[in-house]
Coordinates of C-alpha atoms in Angstrom, one line a residue:
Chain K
X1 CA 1.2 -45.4 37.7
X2 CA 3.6 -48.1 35.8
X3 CA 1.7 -51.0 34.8
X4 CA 2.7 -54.5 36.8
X5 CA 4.5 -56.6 34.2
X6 CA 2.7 -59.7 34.2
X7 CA 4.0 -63.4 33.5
X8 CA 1.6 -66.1 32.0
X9 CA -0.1 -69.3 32.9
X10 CA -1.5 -71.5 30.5
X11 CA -3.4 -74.9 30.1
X12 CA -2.8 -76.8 27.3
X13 CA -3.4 -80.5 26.2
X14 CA -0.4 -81.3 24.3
X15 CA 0.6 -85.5 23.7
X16 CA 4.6 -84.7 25.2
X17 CA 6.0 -86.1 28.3
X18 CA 6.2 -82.7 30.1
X19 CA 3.3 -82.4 32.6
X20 CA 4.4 -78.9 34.3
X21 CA 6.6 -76.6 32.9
X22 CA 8.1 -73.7 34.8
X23 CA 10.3 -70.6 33.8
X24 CA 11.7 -67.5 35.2
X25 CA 8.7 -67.5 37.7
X26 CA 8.7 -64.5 40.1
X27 CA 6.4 -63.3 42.6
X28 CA 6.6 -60.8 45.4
X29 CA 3.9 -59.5 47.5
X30 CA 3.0 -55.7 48.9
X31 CA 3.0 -55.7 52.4
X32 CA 2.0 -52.2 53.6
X33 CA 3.9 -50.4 55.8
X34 CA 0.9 -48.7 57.8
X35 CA -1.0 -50.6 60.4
X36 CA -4.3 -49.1 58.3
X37 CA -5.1 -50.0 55.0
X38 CA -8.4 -48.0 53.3
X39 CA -8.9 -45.3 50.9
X40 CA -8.5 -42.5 53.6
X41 CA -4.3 -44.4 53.9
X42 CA -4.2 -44.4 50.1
X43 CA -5.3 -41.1 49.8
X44 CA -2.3 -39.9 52.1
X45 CA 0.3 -42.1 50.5
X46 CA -0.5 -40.9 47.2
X47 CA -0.2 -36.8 48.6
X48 CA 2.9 -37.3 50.5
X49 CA 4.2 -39.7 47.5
X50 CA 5.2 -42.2 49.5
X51 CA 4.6 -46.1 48.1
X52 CA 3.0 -47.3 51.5
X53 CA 4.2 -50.8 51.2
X54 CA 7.2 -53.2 51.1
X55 CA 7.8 -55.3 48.4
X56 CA 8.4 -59.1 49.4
X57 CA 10.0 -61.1 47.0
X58 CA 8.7 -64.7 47.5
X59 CA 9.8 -66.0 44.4
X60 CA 12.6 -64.8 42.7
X61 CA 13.0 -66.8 39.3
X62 CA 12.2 -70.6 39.5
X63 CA 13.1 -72.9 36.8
X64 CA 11.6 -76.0 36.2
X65 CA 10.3 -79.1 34.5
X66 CA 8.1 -82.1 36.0
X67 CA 7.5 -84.8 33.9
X68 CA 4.4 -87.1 33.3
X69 CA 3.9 -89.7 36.0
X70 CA 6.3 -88.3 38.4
X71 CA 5.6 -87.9 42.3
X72 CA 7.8 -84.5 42.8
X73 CA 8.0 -83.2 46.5
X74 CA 8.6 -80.3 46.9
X75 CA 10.6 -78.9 50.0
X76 CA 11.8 -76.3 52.2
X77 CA 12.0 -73.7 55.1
X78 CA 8.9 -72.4 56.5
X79 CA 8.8 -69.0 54.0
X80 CA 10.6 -70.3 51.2
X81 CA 8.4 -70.0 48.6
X82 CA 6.6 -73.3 48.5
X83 CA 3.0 -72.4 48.6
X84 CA 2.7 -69.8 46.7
X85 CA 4.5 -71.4 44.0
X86 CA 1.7 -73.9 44.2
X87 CA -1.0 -71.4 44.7
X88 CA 0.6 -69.8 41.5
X89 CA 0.8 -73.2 39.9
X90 CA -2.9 -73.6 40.3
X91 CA -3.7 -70.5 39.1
X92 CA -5.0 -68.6 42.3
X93 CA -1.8 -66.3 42.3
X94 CA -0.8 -64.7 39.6
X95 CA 2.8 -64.7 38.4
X96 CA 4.7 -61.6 38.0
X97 CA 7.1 -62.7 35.5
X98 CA 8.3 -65.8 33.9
X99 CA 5.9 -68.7 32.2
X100 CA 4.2 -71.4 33.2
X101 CA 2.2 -73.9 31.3
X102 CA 0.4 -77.2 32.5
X103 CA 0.1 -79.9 30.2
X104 CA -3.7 -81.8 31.0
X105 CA -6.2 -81.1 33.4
X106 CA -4.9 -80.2 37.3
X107 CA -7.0 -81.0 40.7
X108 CA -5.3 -78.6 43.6
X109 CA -5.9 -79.6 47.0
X110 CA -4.5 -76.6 48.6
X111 CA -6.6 -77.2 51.7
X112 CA -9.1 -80.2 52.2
X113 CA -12.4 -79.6 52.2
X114 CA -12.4 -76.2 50.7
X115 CA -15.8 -74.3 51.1
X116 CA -17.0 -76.6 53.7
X117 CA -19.7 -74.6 55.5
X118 CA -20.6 -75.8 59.5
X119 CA -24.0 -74.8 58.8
X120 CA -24.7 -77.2 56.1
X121 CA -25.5 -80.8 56.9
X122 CA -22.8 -83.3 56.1
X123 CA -24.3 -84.0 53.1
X124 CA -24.8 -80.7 51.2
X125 CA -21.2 -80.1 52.2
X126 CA -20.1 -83.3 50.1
X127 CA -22.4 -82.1 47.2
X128 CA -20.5 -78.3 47.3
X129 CA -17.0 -79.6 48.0
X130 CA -17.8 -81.7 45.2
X131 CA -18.7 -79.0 42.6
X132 CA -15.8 -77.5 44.1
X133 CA -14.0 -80.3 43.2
X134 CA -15.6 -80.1 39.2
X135 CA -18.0 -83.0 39.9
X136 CA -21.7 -82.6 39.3
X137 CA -24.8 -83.9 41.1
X138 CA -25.2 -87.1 39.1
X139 CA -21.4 -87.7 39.4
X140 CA -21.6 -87.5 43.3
X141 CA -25.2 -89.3 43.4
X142 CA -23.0 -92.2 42.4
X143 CA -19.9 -92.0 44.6
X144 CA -22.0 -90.3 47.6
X145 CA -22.1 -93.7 49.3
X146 CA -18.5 -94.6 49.0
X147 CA -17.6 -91.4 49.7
X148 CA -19.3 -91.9 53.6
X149 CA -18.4 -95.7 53.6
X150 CA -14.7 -94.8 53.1
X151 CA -14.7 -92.0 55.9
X152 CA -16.9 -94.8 58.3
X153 CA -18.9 -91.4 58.8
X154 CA -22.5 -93.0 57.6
X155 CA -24.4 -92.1 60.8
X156 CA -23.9 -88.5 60.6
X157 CA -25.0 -88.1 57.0
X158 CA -27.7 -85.6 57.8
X159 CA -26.3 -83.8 61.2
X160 CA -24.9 -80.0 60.4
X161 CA -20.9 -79.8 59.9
X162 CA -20.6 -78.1 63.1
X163 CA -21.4 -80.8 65.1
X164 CA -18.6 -83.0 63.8
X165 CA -15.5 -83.2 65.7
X166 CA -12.6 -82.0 63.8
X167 CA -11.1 -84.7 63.0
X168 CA -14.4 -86.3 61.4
X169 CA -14.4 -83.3 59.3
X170 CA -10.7 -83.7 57.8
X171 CA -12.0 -87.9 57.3
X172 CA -15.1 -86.8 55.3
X173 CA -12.9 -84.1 53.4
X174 CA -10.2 -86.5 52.3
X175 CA -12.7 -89.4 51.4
X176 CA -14.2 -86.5 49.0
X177 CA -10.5 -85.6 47.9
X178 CA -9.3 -89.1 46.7
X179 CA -12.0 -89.7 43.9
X180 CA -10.6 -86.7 42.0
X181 CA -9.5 -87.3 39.0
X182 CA -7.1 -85.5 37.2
X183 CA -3.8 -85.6 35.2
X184 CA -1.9 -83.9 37.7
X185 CA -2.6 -83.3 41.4
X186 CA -1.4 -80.7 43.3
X187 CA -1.5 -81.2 47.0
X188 CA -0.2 -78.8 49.7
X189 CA 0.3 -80.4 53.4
X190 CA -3.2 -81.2 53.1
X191 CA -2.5 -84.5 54.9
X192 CA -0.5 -83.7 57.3
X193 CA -3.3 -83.4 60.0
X194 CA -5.7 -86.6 61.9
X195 CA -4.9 -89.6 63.9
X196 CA -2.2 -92.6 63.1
X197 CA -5.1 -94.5 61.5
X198 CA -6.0 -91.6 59.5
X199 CA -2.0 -91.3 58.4
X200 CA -2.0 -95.0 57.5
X201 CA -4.8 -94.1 55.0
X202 CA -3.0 -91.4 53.6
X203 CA 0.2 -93.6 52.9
X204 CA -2.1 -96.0 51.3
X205 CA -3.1 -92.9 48.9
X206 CA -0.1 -91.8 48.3
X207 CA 1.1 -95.1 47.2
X208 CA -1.7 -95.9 44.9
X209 CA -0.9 -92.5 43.0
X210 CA 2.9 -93.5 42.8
X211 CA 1.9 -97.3 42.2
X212 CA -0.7 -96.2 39.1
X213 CA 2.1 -93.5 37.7
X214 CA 0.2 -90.4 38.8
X215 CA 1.9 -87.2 38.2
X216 CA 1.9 -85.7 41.8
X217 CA 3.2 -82.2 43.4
X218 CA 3.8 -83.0 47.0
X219 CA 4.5 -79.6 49.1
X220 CA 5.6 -81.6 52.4
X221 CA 7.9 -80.9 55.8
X222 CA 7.9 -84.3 56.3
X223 CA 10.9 -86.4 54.8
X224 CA 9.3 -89.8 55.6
X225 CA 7.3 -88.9 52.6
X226 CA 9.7 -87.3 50.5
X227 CA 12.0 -90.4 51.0
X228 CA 8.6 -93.1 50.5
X229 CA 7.3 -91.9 47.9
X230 CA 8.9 -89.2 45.7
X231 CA 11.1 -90.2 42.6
X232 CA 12.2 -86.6 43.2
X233 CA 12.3 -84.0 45.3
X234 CA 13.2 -79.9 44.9
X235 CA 14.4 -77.5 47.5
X236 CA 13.5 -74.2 47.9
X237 CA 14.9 -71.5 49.8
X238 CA 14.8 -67.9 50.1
X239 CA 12.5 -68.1 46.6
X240 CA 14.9 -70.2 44.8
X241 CA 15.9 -73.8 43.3
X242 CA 18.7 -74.9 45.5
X243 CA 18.6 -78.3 44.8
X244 CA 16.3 -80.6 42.4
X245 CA 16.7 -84.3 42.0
X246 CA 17.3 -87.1 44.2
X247 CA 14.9 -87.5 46.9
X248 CA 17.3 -88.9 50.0
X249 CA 20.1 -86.2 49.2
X250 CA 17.2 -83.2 48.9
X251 CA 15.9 -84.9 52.3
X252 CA 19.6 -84.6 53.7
X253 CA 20.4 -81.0 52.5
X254 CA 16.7 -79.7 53.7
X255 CA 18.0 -81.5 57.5
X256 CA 21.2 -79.8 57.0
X257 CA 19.4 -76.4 56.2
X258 CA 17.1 -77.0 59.3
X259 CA 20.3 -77.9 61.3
X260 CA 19.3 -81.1 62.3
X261 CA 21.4 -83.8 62.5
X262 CA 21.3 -87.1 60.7
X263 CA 20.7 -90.3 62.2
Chain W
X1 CA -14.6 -63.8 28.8
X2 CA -15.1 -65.6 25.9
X3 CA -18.9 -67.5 25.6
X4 CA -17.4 -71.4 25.6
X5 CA -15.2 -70.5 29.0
X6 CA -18.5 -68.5 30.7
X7 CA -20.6 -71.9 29.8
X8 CA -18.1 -74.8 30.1
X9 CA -19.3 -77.9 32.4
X10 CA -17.3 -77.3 35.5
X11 CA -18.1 -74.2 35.7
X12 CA -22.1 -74.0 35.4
X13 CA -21.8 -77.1 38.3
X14 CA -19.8 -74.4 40.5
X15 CA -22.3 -71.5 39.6
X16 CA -25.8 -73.8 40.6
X17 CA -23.8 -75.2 43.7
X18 CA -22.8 -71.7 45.1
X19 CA -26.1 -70.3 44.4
X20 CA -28.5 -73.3 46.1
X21 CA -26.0 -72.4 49.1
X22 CA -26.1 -68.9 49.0
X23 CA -29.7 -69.5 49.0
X24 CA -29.8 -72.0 51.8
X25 CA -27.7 -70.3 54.1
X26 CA -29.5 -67.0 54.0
X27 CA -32.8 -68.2 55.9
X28 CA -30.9 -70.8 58.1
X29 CA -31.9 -71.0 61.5
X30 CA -34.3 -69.0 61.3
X31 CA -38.2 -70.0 62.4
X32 CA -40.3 -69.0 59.2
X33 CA -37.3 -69.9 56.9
X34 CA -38.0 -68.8 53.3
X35 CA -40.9 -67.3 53.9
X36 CA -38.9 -64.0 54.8
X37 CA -38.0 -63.5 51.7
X38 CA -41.7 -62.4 50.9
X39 CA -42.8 -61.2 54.4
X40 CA -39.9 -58.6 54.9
X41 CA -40.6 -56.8 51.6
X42 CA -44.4 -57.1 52.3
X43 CA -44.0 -55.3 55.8
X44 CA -41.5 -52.5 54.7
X45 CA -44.4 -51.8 51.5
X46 CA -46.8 -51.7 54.4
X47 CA -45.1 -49.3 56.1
X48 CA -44.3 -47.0 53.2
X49 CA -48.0 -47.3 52.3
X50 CA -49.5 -46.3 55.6
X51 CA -47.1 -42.9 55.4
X52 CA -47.0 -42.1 52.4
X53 CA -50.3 -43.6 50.6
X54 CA -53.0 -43.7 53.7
X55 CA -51.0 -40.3 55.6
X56 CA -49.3 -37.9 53.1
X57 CA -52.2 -38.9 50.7
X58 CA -49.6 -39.7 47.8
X59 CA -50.3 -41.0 44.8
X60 CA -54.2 -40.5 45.1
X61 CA -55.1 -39.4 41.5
X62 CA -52.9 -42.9 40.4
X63 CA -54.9 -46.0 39.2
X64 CA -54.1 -49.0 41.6
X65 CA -51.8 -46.8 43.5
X66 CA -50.8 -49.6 46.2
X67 CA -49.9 -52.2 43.7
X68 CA -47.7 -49.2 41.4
X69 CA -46.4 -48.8 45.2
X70 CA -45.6 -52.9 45.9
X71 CA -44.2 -53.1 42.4
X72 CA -42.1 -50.2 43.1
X73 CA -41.0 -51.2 46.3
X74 CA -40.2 -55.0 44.5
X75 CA -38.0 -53.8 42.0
X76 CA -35.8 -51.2 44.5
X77 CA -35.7 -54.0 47.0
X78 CA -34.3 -56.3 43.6
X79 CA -31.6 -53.5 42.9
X80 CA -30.3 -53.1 46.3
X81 CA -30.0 -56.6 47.0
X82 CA -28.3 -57.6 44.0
X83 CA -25.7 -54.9 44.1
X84 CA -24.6 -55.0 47.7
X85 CA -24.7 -58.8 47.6
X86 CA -22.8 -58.7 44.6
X87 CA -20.0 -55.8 46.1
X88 CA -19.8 -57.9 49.4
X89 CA -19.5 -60.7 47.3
X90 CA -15.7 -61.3 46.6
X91 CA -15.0 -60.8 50.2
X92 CA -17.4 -63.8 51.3
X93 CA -16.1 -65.6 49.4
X94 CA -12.6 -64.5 49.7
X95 CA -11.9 -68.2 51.1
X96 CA -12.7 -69.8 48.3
X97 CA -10.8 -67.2 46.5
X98 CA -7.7 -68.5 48.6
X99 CA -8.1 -72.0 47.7
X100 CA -9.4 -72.9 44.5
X101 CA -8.9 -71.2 40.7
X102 CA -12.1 -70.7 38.9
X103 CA -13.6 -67.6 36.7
X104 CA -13.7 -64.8 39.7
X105 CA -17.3 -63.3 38.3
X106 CA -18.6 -66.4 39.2
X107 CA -19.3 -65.2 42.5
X108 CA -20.9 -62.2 42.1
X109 CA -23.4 -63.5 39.9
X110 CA -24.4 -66.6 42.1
X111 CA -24.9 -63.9 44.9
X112 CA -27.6 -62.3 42.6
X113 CA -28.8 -65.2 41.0
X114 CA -30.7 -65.0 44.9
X115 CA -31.8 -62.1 44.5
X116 CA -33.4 -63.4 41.2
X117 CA -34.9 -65.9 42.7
X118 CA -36.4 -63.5 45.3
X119 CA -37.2 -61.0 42.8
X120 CA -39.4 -63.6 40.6
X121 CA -41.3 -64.7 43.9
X122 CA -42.1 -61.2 44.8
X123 CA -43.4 -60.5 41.3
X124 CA -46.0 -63.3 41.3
X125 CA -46.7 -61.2 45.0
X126 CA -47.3 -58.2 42.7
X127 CA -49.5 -59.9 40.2
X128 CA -51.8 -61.4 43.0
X129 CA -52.0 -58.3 44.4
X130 CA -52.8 -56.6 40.9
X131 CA -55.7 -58.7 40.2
X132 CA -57.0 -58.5 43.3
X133 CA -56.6 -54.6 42.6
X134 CA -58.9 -55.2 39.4
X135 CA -55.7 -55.0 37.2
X136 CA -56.6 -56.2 33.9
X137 CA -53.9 -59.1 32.8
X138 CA -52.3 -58.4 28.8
X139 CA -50.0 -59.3 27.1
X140 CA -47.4 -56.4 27.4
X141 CA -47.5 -58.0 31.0
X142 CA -44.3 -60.5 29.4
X143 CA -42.6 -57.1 28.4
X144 CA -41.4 -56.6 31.5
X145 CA -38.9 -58.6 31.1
X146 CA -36.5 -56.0 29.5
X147 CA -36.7 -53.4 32.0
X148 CA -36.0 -56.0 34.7
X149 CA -32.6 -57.5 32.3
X150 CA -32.1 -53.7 32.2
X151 CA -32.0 -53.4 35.8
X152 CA -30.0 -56.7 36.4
X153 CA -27.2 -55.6 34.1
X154 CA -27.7 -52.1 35.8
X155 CA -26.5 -53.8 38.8
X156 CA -24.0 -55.9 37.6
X157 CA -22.0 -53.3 36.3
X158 CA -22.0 -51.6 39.5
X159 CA -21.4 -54.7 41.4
X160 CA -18.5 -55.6 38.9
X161 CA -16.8 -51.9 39.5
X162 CA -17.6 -51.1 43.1
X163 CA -17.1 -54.8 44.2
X164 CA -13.5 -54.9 42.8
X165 CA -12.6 -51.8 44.3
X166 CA -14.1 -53.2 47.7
X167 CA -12.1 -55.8 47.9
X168 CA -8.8 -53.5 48.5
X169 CA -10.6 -50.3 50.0
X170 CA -13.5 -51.5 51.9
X171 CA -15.0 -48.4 52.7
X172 CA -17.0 -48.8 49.3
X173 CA -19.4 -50.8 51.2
X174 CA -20.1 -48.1 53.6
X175 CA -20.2 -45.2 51.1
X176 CA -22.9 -47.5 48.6
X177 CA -25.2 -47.6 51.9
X178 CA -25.2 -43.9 51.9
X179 CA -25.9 -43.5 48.3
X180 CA -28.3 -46.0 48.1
X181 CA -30.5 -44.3 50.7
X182 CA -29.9 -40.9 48.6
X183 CA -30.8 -43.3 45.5
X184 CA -33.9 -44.0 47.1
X185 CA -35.7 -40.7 47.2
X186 CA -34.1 -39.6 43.5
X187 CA -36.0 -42.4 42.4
X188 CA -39.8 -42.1 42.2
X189 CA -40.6 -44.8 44.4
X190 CA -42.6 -43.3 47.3
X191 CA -43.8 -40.6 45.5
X192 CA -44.8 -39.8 42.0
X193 CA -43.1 -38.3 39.4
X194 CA -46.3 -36.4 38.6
X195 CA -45.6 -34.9 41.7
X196 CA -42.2 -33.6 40.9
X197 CA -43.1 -32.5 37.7
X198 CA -45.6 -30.0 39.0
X199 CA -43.2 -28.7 40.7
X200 CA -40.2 -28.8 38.1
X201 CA -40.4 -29.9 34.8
X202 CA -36.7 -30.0 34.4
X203 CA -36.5 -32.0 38.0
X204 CA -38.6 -34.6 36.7
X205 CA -36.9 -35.0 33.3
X206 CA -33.7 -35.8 35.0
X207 CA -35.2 -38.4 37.4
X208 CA -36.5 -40.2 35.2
X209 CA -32.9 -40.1 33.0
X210 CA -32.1 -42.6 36.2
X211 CA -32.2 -45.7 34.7
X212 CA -33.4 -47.4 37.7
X213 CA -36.6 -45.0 37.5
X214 CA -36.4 -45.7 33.6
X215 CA -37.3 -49.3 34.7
X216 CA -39.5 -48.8 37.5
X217 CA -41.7 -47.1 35.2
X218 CA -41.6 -49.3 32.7
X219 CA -42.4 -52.0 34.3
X220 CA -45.3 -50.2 36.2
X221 CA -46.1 -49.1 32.9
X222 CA -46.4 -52.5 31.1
X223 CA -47.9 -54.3 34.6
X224 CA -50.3 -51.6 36.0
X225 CA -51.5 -48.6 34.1
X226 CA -50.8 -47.3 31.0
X227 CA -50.8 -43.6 32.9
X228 CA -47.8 -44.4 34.5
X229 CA -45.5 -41.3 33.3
X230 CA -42.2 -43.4 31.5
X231 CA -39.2 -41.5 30.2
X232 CA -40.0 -42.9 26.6
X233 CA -43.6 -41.0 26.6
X234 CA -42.1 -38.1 29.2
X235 CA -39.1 -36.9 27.0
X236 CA -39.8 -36.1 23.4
X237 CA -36.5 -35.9 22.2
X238 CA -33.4 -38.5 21.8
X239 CA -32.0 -38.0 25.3
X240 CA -34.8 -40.9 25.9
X241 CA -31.7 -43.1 25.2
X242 CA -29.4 -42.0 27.8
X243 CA -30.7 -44.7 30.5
X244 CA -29.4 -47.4 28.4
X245 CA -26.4 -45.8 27.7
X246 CA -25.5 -45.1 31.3
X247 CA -26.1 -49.2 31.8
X248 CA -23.8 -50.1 29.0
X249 CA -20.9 -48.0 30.1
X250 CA -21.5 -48.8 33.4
X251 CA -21.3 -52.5 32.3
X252 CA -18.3 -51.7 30.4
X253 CA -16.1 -49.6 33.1
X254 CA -17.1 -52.5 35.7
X255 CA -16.3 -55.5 33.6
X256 CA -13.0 -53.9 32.5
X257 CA -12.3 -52.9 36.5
X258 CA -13.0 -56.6 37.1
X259 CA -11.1 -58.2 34.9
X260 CA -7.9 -56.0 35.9
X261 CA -8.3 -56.5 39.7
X262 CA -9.6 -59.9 39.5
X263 CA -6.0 -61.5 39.0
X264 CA -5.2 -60.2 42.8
X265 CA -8.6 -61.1 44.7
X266 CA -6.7 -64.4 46.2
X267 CA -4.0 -62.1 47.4
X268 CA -6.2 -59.4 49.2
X269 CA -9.6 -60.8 49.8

């Protein structure tokens, strides 16, 4: 069998004004062709020498640089590539070719409240989305009761997960989500879910990070955002770059893609 | 995996986090809570020893034969746990997985670090029960601790190899039940190896080249009698070492498997 050629990610802490660095980035994904996938399918694949799957090219060479303190959005058609170029920038996915190298420390949120477990009391889920999150015990000791203040969720400290409502869940998750701290944040559609009041909070987040010159991926449909709070904006489609730069015209041009009309 | 990465800060929080929730979860909901983890093993030793001790008459001609039995039963009950919960663990946490980028191995070895935990309760089980069996306490008592790091790494290996395979071919999971019930009667667990060796010399020789029956005896060797038949005083003749190296290649072949595969769990757990 041909060895997968691999690309490379790397952290580094280097005292330039590049905070993510992209090249020649590819990724596709096998997608198998038969309905069952085991060893008794891999076993016939291999003895009628047939590959079993499809390759989908997701990305297909991105080039890219994002400097320090920039709030980047990044845009485009529902299977264009967007999150699993940030699953790949986090280092979940592994690039196929191409380079990438991240300048500082980097805090995904690829989902709020990742490992949150409905069996666990509201509080042991703060302190394991926390370690999640690269805080320890005596780190959340200290921020636990801001963390409940903020989310106005202080009477259901001790009550399992399960019994919140959803939207509860996505307040406690976020209040947990903005004390990260990192260099760079990485944040896919997380906050596109809850109520008006919730989305007034969010705007108030995304503000202080563009206010306080925090460098910021922003994987978004919506082009309120883009047009509030990016300095820039790239468009993806069909695993490519087809635009990078000005927010409003990237806004535009993704509406034009999407076929709908300006007002 | 270099040392400074294995230890670094974030991810020793992520390790003790995943593990007190491993361990929470696993008795959740239910009435008598942790206390499980000592009652099931006790009731499954109870049963083997009513067959096989009190009815088939095993084992009678063996000093403190139920204890050598419990301790037995302990250490299998260790070994099974820790390698399927280490094989199933990279599809549990397959979400995680999805979601966040951290050292993959981190997983399996918080879902044995309960088994650990378990393990270390059910010895002090063991020791109770020994004295109480007129077991005299020494001091090669603390050498157990080698045949059980033995066994660990035994099973870490295999939950390294077979786990990484899992993830893309499930049916590992159901082919390790099979083998660990075949497993369980090559091992001398239930019965003796005496009573093998009467039979076959050969027979016996090989089962104790099993280097989970390598460390059952030892440590049923440094805990209970000094009769207790171990491959070191059972082979005369350098093949004694083969245990050990059948842990470090099995170590090696299920690092190596993990380190390759590990860069697609997101994709296909």
């Amino acid at each position: 069998m041909k060895k997968p050629e691999l690309g490379t990610r790397k952290e580094v802490q280097l005292d330039n004004d590049i905070a993510i660095s992209v090249k020649g980035v590819k990724k596709s994904f096998k997608l198998p062709t038969e309905r069952s996938s085991g060893l008794k399918q891999a076993i016939f694949n291999r003895l009628r020498g047939i590959k079993g799957y499809t390759e989908q090219k997701v990305l297909q060479g991105l080039d890219f640089e994002i400097k320090k303190g920039e709030f980047v959005g990044i845009v485009g058609r529902n299977g264009s590539g967007k999150s699993t170029l940030l699953k790949i920038l986090a280092g979940i996915y592994y690039p196929q070719a191409g380079e990438i190298t991240i300048n500082g420390t980097l805090i995904p949120f690829i989902e709020l409240g990742v490992g949150f477990n409905p069996e666990l009391t509201g509080r042991e889920n703060v302190y394991l989305n926390g370690a999640l999150l690269g805080f320890s015990n005596e780190e959340m000791d200290k921020m636990y009761d801001d963390i409940w203040k903020f989310a106005e969720l202080e009477p259901f400290q001790d009550q399992k997960l399960k019994n919140y409502s959803s939207g509860m869940q996505v307040r406690l998750a976020f209040s947990i989500a903005i004390r990260a701290q990192g260099d760079i944040l990485l944040l896919d559609e997380v906050l596109a879910v809850g109520d008006a009041a919730f989305q007034v909070k969010c705007g108030d987040y995304f503000r202080s990070l563009h206010d306080k010159k925090q460098t910021v991926v922003l994987v978004t449909h919506s082009m309120t955002n883009v047009r509030t709070f990016c300095d820039r904006a790239i468009l993806l489609d069909r695993g490519k770059v087809v635009m990078d730069g000005d927010p409003h015209k990237v806004a535009d041009e993704y509406n034009r893609l999407l076929g709908i009309k300006k007002k | 995996m270099n040392i400074p990465r294995v230890l670094n800060r974030k991810n020793r929080i992520l390790l003790k986090e995943l593990t007190k929730t491993d361990f929470k979860l696993r008795y959740q909901g239910s009435l008598l809570g942790y206390l499980w983890a000592l009652l099931r093993p006790l009731m499954m030793f109870a049963i083997l020893y009513i067959v096989f001790s009190m009815w088939l008459r095993f084992g009678n001609d063996i000093p403190h034969y139920p204890v050598y039995l419990l301790c037995g039963t302990t250490l299998w009950n260790f070994f099974t746990e820790c390698t399927s919960q280490g094989i199933q663990s990279i599809i549990i946490r397959g979400d995680l997985l999805r979601k966040i980028s951290f050292p993959k191995y981190i997983v399996v070895i918080s879902s044995q670090l309960t088994a650990l935990i378990n393990l270390g309760i059910n010895l002090i089980v063991v020791v109770i029960f020994a004295l109480i069996n007129g077991v005299m306490p020494t001091w090669s008592w603390l050498l157990i601790v080698f045949p059980i790091l033995e066994l660990y790494l035994f099973s870490l290996g295999l939950a390294f190899l077979l786990g990484s395979i899992n993830v893309k071919y499930r049916d590992i999971t159901s082919i390790w039940d099979v083998i660990v019930q075949a497993l369980f009667y090559a091992v001398p667990i239930i019965y003796p190896i005496q009573m093998v060796a009467s039979n076959s010399l050969l027979a016996a020789k090989a089962i104790l080249l099993n280097p989970i029956a390598q460390c059952i005896q030892d440590v049923r060797y440094f805990l209970i009698t000094k009769e207790a038949v171990t491959t070191w005083n059972f082979i005369f003749n350098p093949s004694v070492i083969i245990p050990v190296l059948i842990v470090i290649f099995m170590l090696a072949i299920g690092a190596n498997s993990f380190r390759r595969r590990s860069r697609y769990f997101a994709e296909e757990a």
